[in-house]
């Protein structure tokens, strides 16, 4: 929305949310989301044609076009628990729009939704008390966190699905202000909804594929980066999304694939469901394999050993930790009674602690006293990479922040216990240099050195 406000100064953009604290943050100098370049855009448009408030009803009644961008988390209860998307928030939104609207409005689904949600949204809207009429469009978002501003400025494509050509055209004209027309694809509603889930499934599948190969590389002596390059130079495959890692994270891949799996099951397509589910199974395996490798390498015990965790976000240039591989690795290491000293340049301590608490909590009983105590005593969060590594038996790199590539490795080595282990879960460090200094380096998909 900030990008639309920036590119179209004549369009008034009003962002509303029920959460007052969240809105206050959007109105402050300290935005709730860290995203390179976003501060400048918000600062430029806020107060001009970009407004943040909690006046939901008034904003609905004033608007010509309404984007629904509420979250659709995986259901944690009832039918489809653990797979289906929870559409509670979408439905509440649609009901509120129906209640507060008059005249004709364009409703745009921005949230990632299971196929045919627009149908439900349309039916709820048609019950509007005031005789309002609506066109429903699907306009899924393809930006990736950390590169959001660039992705929005120069998208590969914008996708708009809808039934009424006129409605599709109206939204296309908004994006057309800065995006070449040939990049604005229009489809029917269902194709648009499914394309979003399918795009994420294909991307996650590539990461899981190269991660599966990384396990084989470790067993055979091949180097996964070399293999990725050899594969990726085939232009039919291409080099992107072939970076082996400790496992993909983020709020989208896992949720969307499970959602796709649920859809396939719903339509009786068992084999198709199993095929896509395997992408998630492989990702869980990759995270577990990493923590098991740490324990095995460190003489089969990390109990009471200090392990520095470099990076907690699900990737660099974001403060988002949802489904971050770091959560799973830290949890496994805590189960082994390791002492963790965690540093992430953008993630606050409270967020790290609450993610770890949630990872130990079960859905019915909550967090046990034993686990609460374990996190309290065995987790320390510090403000820089050096303090994290000081006196540590090992360093585990879990997010590919650029600053980890330029640390003074000699200083780190001198401050660590020997043998000094490094587990590079992102293959970003200069292995040859570290080995020369004396580190024992273990990377993803390469023989250990
Ligand atoms: C993803 C998609 O890339 C976006 O196109 C989509 O719009 C978005 O989900 C969404 O559904 O909203 P995002 O989750 O922000 O974007 O991040 P990605 O850059 O896709 O990375 C996801 C995870 O895969 C990260 O943990 C990343 O470190 C990992 N990854 C990515 C790898 O391990 N290797 C790679 O080669 C690429």
PDB file of C-alpha atoms and ligand atoms in Angstrom, residues 35 110 112 140-148 151 157 196-197 199-200 203-204 206-208 210-211 239-256 283 313-316 318 320 322-325 398-400 425-426, ligand 1:
ATOM      1  CA  UNK A  35      12.514  -3.824   5.202  1.00  0.00           C
ATOM      2  CA  UNK A 110      -4.390  -9.674  -1.298  1.00  0.00           C
ATOM      3  CA  UNK A 112      -2.860 -15.764   0.074  1.00  0.00           C
ATOM      4  CA  UNK A 140      -1.828 -12.161  -4.903  1.00  0.00           C
ATOM      5  CA  UNK A 141       1.454 -10.643  -3.791  1.00  0.00           C
ATOM      6  CA  UNK A 142       4.744 -12.100  -5.036  1.00  0.00           C
ATOM      7  CA  UNK A 143       7.214  -9.868  -3.175  1.00  0.00           C
ATOM      8  CA  UNK A 144       9.805 -11.561  -0.986  1.00  0.00           C
ATOM      9  CA  UNK A 145      10.768 -10.124   2.388  1.00  0.00           C
ATOM     10  CA  UNK A 146      14.091  -8.329   2.509  1.00  0.00           C
ATOM     11  CA  UNK A 147      13.744  -7.296  -1.153  1.00  0.00           C
ATOM     12  CA  UNK A 148      10.148  -6.061  -0.948  1.00  0.00           C
ATOM     13  CA  UNK A 151      10.199  -6.478  -5.943  1.00  0.00           C
ATOM     14  CA  UNK A 157       4.659  -9.828 -13.052  1.00  0.00           C
ATOM     15  CA  UNK A 196       0.065 -17.985  -5.757  1.00  0.00           C
ATOM     16  CA  UNK A 197       0.050 -21.292  -3.891  1.00  0.00           C
ATOM     17  CA  UNK A 199       4.410 -20.437  -7.227  1.00  0.00           C
ATOM     18  CA  UNK A 200       5.431 -20.808  -3.588  1.00  0.00           C
ATOM     19  CA  UNK A 203      10.065 -22.241  -5.140  1.00  0.00           C
ATOM     20  CA  UNK A 204      10.099 -24.247  -1.924  1.00  0.00           C
ATOM     21  CA  UNK A 206      13.659 -26.111  -5.500  1.00  0.00           C
ATOM     22  CA  UNK A 207      15.151 -25.383  -2.087  1.00  0.00           C
ATOM     23  CA  UNK A 208      14.094 -28.806  -0.818  1.00  0.00           C
ATOM     24  CA  UNK A 210      18.954 -28.855  -3.552  1.00  0.00           C
ATOM     25  CA  UNK A 211      18.853 -29.553   0.192  1.00  0.00           C
ATOM     26  CA  UNK A 239      20.644 -20.485 -11.007  1.00  0.00           C
ATOM     27  CA  UNK A 240      18.045 -18.952  -8.680  1.00  0.00           C
ATOM     28  CA  UNK A 241      16.685 -20.674  -5.568  1.00  0.00           C
ATOM     29  CA  UNK A 242      19.382 -23.319  -5.635  1.00  0.00           C
ATOM     30  CA  UNK A 243      21.256 -22.180  -2.539  1.00  0.00           C
ATOM     31  CA  UNK A 244      21.488 -25.086  -0.113  1.00  0.00           C
ATOM     32  CA  UNK A 245      20.671 -24.063   3.447  1.00  0.00           C
ATOM     33  CA  UNK A 246      19.717 -25.241   6.893  1.00  0.00           C
ATOM     34  CA  UNK A 247      16.133 -25.272   5.544  1.00  0.00           C
ATOM     35  CA  UNK A 248      13.725 -22.681   4.257  1.00  0.00           C
ATOM     36  CA  UNK A 249      11.605 -20.656   6.666  1.00  0.00           C
ATOM     37  CA  UNK A 250       9.227 -17.717   6.525  1.00  0.00           C
ATOM     38  CA  UNK A 251       5.531 -17.313   6.866  1.00  0.00           C
ATOM     39  CA  UNK A 252       4.656 -18.459   3.359  1.00  0.00           C
ATOM     40  CA  UNK A 253       6.272 -21.628   2.036  1.00  0.00           C
ATOM     41  CA  UNK A 254       5.280 -24.114   4.700  1.00  0.00           C
ATOM     42  CA  UNK A 255       1.801 -22.648   5.153  1.00  0.00           C
ATOM     43  CA  UNK A 256       1.066 -22.469   1.441  1.00  0.00           C
ATOM     44  CA  UNK A 283      12.640 -29.348   4.869  1.00  0.00           C
ATOM     45  CA  UNK A 313      15.600 -14.335  11.266  1.00  0.00           C
ATOM     46  CA  UNK A 314      14.354 -16.689   8.524  1.00  0.00           C
ATOM     47  CA  UNK A 315      16.673 -14.922   6.061  1.00  0.00           C
ATOM     48  CA  UNK A 316      18.804 -11.774   5.938  1.00  0.00           C
ATOM     49  CA  UNK A 318      14.278  -8.926   7.661  1.00  0.00           C
ATOM     50  CA  UNK A 320      10.748 -11.772  10.567  1.00  0.00           C
ATOM     51  CA  UNK A 322       8.162 -16.920  11.479  1.00  0.00           C
ATOM     52  CA  UNK A 323       9.017 -20.589  10.770  1.00  0.00           C
ATOM     53  CA  UNK A 324      12.716 -19.675  10.853  1.00  0.00           C
ATOM     54  CA  UNK A 325      15.002 -22.717  10.701  1.00  0.00           C
ATOM     55  CA  UNK A 398      21.666 -19.783  10.839  1.00  0.00           C
ATOM     56  CA  UNK A 399      20.932 -16.574   8.884  1.00  0.00           C
ATOM     57  CA  UNK A 400      23.071 -15.257   6.016  1.00  0.00           C
ATOM     58  CA  UNK A 425      24.121 -23.357   7.828  1.00  0.00           C
ATOM     59  CA  UNK A 426      24.155 -20.885   4.946  1.00  0.00           C
TER      60      UNK A 426
HETATM   61  C1  LIG B   1       8.245 -16.097  -0.609  1.00  0.00           C
HETATM   62  C2  LIG B   1       8.280 -15.993  -2.141  1.00  0.00           C
HETATM   63  O1  LIG B   1       9.642 -15.969  -2.601  1.00  0.00           O
HETATM   64  C3  LIG B   1       7.564 -14.732  -2.612  1.00  0.00           C
HETATM   65  O2  LIG B   1       7.530 -14.707  -4.036  1.00  0.00           O
HETATM   66  C4  LIG B   1       6.138 -14.734  -2.058  1.00  0.00           C
HETATM   67  O3  LIG B   1       5.450 -13.572  -2.427  1.00  0.00           O
HETATM   68  C5  LIG B   1       6.214 -14.797  -0.538  1.00  0.00           C
HETATM   69  O4  LIG B   1       6.876 -16.000  -0.151  1.00  0.00           O
HETATM   70  C6  LIG B   1       4.798 -14.787   0.006  1.00  0.00           C
HETATM   71  O5  LIG B   1       4.079 -15.788  -0.159  1.00  0.00           O
HETATM   72  O6  LIG B   1       4.373 -13.760   0.530  1.00  0.00           O
HETATM   73  P1  LIG B   1       9.655 -14.981   1.399  1.00  0.00           P
HETATM   74  O7  LIG B   1       9.007 -16.011   2.253  1.00  0.00           O
HETATM   75  O8  LIG B   1       9.644 -13.555   1.847  1.00  0.00           O
HETATM   76  O9  LIG B   1       8.998 -14.991  -0.078  1.00  0.00           O
HETATM   77  O10 LIG B   1      11.209 -15.353   1.227  1.00  0.00           O
HETATM   78  P2  LIG B   1      12.100 -16.187   0.168  1.00  0.00           P
HETATM   79  O11 LIG B   1      13.148 -15.297  -0.358  1.00  0.00           O
HETATM   80  O12 LIG B   1      11.278 -16.937  -0.809  1.00  0.00           O
HETATM   81  O13 LIG B   1      12.837 -17.222   1.137  1.00  0.00           O
HETATM   82  C7  LIG B   1      12.141 -18.272   1.825  1.00  0.00           C
HETATM   83  C8  LIG B   1      13.120 -19.176   2.541  1.00  0.00           C
HETATM   84  O14 LIG B   1      13.861 -19.970   1.620  1.00  0.00           O
HETATM   85  C9  LIG B   1      14.162 -18.430   3.374  1.00  0.00           C
HETATM   86  O15 LIG B   1      14.318 -19.077   4.622  1.00  0.00           O
HETATM   87  C10 LIG B   1      15.403 -18.510   2.546  1.00  0.00           C
HETATM   88  O16 LIG B   1      16.578 -18.409   3.302  1.00  0.00           O
HETATM   89  C11 LIG B   1      15.247 -19.883   1.915  1.00  0.00           C
HETATM   90  N1  LIG B   1      16.011 -20.045   0.658  1.00  0.00           N
HETATM   91  C12 LIG B   1      15.715 -19.295  -0.437  1.00  0.00           C
HETATM   92  C13 LIG B   1      17.024 -20.984   0.596  1.00  0.00           C
HETATM   93  O17 LIG B   1      17.315 -21.691   1.575  1.00  0.00           O
HETATM   94  N2  LIG B   1      17.714 -21.132  -0.569  1.00  0.00           N
HETATM   95  C14 LIG B   1      17.435 -20.393  -1.680  1.00  0.00           C
HETATM   96  O18 LIG B   1      18.112 -20.592  -2.731  1.00  0.00           O
HETATM   97  C15 LIG B   1      16.420 -19.452  -1.612  1.00  0.00           C
END
